[in-house]
CSV table of C-alpha atoms in Angstrom, one decimal:
chain,number,residue,atom,x,y,z
J,818,UNK,CA,2.4,63.6,-140.8
J,819,UNK,CA,-0.7,64.2,-138.7
J,820,UNK,CA,0.2,64.3,-135.0
J,821,UNK,CA,-3.0,62.4,-134.1
J,822,UNK,CA,-2.1,59.5,-136.4
J,823,UNK,CA,1.5,59.4,-135.1
J,824,UNK,CA,0.2,59.4,-131.5
J,825,UNK,CA,-2.1,56.5,-132.3
J,826,UNK,CA,0.8,54.6,-133.9
J,827,UNK,CA,2.8,55.1,-130.7
J,828,UNK,CA,-0.2,53.9,-128.6
J,829,UNK,CA,-0.4,50.8,-130.8
J,830,UNK,CA,3.3,50.0,-130.2
J,831,UNK,CA,3.0,50.5,-126.5
J,832,UNK,CA,-0.2,48.4,-126.2
J,833,UNK,CA,1.4,45.5,-128.1
J,834,UNK,CA,4.7,45.7,-126.3
J,835,UNK,CA,3.3,46.0,-122.8
J,836,UNK,CA,0.1,44.0,-122.9
J,837,UNK,CA,0.4,41.4,-125.7
J,838,UNK,CA,4.0,40.7,-126.7
J,839,UNK,CA,5.3,39.5,-123.4
J,840,UNK,CA,6.9,36.4,-121.9
J,841,UNK,CA,7.1,33.5,-124.4
J,842,UNK,CA,5.3,35.5,-127.0
J,843,UNK,CA,8.1,38.1,-126.8
J,844,UNK,CA,10.6,35.3,-127.5
J,845,UNK,CA,8.6,34.1,-130.4
J,846,UNK,CA,8.2,37.6,-131.7
J,847,UNK,CA,12.0,38.1,-131.5
J,848,UNK,CA,12.6,34.8,-133.4
J,849,UNK,CA,10.1,35.8,-136.1
J,850,UNK,CA,11.7,39.2,-136.5
J,851,UNK,CA,14.9,37.6,-137.6
J,852,UNK,CA,13.4,37.2,-141.0
J,853,UNK,CA,13.8,41.0,-141.4
J,854,UNK,CA,16.6,41.8,-138.9
J,855,UNK,CA,19.5,39.8,-140.2
J,856,UNK,CA,22.7,41.7,-139.4
J,857,UNK,CA,24.6,40.9,-136.2
J,858,UNK,CA,23.8,44.3,-134.8
J,859,UNK,CA,20.1,43.9,-135.6
J,860,UNK,CA,20.1,40.5,-133.9
J,861,UNK,CA,21.1,42.1,-130.7
J,862,UNK,CA,17.7,43.6,-130.3
J,863,UNK,CA,15.7,41.6,-127.8
J,864,UNK,CA,12.7,43.6,-126.6
J,865,UNK,CA,9.6,44.3,-128.7
J,866,UNK,CA,10.4,48.1,-128.3
J,867,UNK,CA,13.9,47.6,-129.8
J,868,UNK,CA,12.5,45.5,-132.6
J,869,UNK,CA,9.8,48.1,-133.4
J,870,UNK,CA,12.4,50.8,-133.4
J,871,UNK,CA,14.6,49.0,-135.9
J,872,UNK,CA,11.7,48.0,-138.1
J,873,UNK,CA,10.8,51.6,-138.3
J,874,UNK,CA,14.4,52.7,-139.0
J,875,UNK,CA,14.6,50.4,-142.0
J,876,UNK,CA,11.1,51.4,-143.2
J,877,UNK,CA,9.2,48.2,-142.4
J,878,UNK,CA,6.9,49.7,-139.8
J,879,UNK,CA,5.2,53.0,-139.4
J,880,UNK,CA,1.8,54.6,-139.3
J,881,UNK,CA,-0.3,52.7,-141.8
J,882,UNK,CA,2.5,50.4,-142.6
J,883,UNK,CA,1.6,47.3,-140.6
J,884,UNK,CA,1.9,44.4,-143.1
J,885,UNK,CA,5.2,43.2,-141.6
J,886,UNK,CA,3.9,43.7,-138.0
J,887,UNK,CA,0.8,41.6,-138.9
J,888,UNK,CA,3.1,38.9,-140.3
J,889,UNK,CA,5.3,38.8,-137.3
J,890,UNK,CA,2.4,38.6,-134.9
J,891,UNK,CA,0.1,36.2,-136.8
J,892,UNK,CA,1.2,33.2,-134.7
J,893,UNK,CA,0.8,35.0,-131.4
J,894,UNK,CA,-2.6,36.1,-130.0
J,895,UNK,CA,-5.3,36.2,-132.7
J,896,UNK,CA,-6.5,39.4,-130.9
J,897,UNK,CA,-3.4,41.2,-132.0
J,898,UNK,CA,-4.6,41.3,-135.6
J,899,UNK,CA,-7.9,42.8,-134.3
J,900,UNK,CA,-6.0,45.4,-132.3
J,901,UNK,CA,-4.0,46.5,-135.3
J,902,UNK,CA,-7.2,46.7,-137.4
J,903,UNK,CA,-8.8,48.8,-134.6
J,904,UNK,CA,-5.9,51.3,-134.6
J,905,UNK,CA,-6.0,51.5,-138.4
J,906,UNK,CA,-9.7,52.3,-138.2
J,907,UNK,CA,-9.0,55.0,-135.7
J,908,UNK,CA,-6.3,56.4,-138.0
J,909,UNK,CA,-8.6,56.3,-141.0
J,910,UNK,CA,-6.3,54.0,-142.8
J,911,UNK,CA,-7.4,51.2,-145.2
J,912,UNK,CA,-6.8,47.9,-143.5
J,913,UNK,CA,-4.5,45.3,-145.0
J,914,UNK,CA,-5.4,41.8,-143.8
């Protein structure tokens, strides 16, 4: 994988986890993630970073693979969808809205 694309992917994760998915939105994000993280061990993940890690581990999140992320964040800030699109544009990835 291109290091630049992976770096942008990490930047997207950090941006969302530290600037957007915080407070009550982090709680809502955690609840939404339960549609995909169903085992007792997976339900122990509480922070956006932990949830991102697990979604990546099970193949539901990665550079250019943002459909699940879009779904999980669609009821949070509308700007999040734009941020994801902007990072996809920087990566040169066709956007999936």
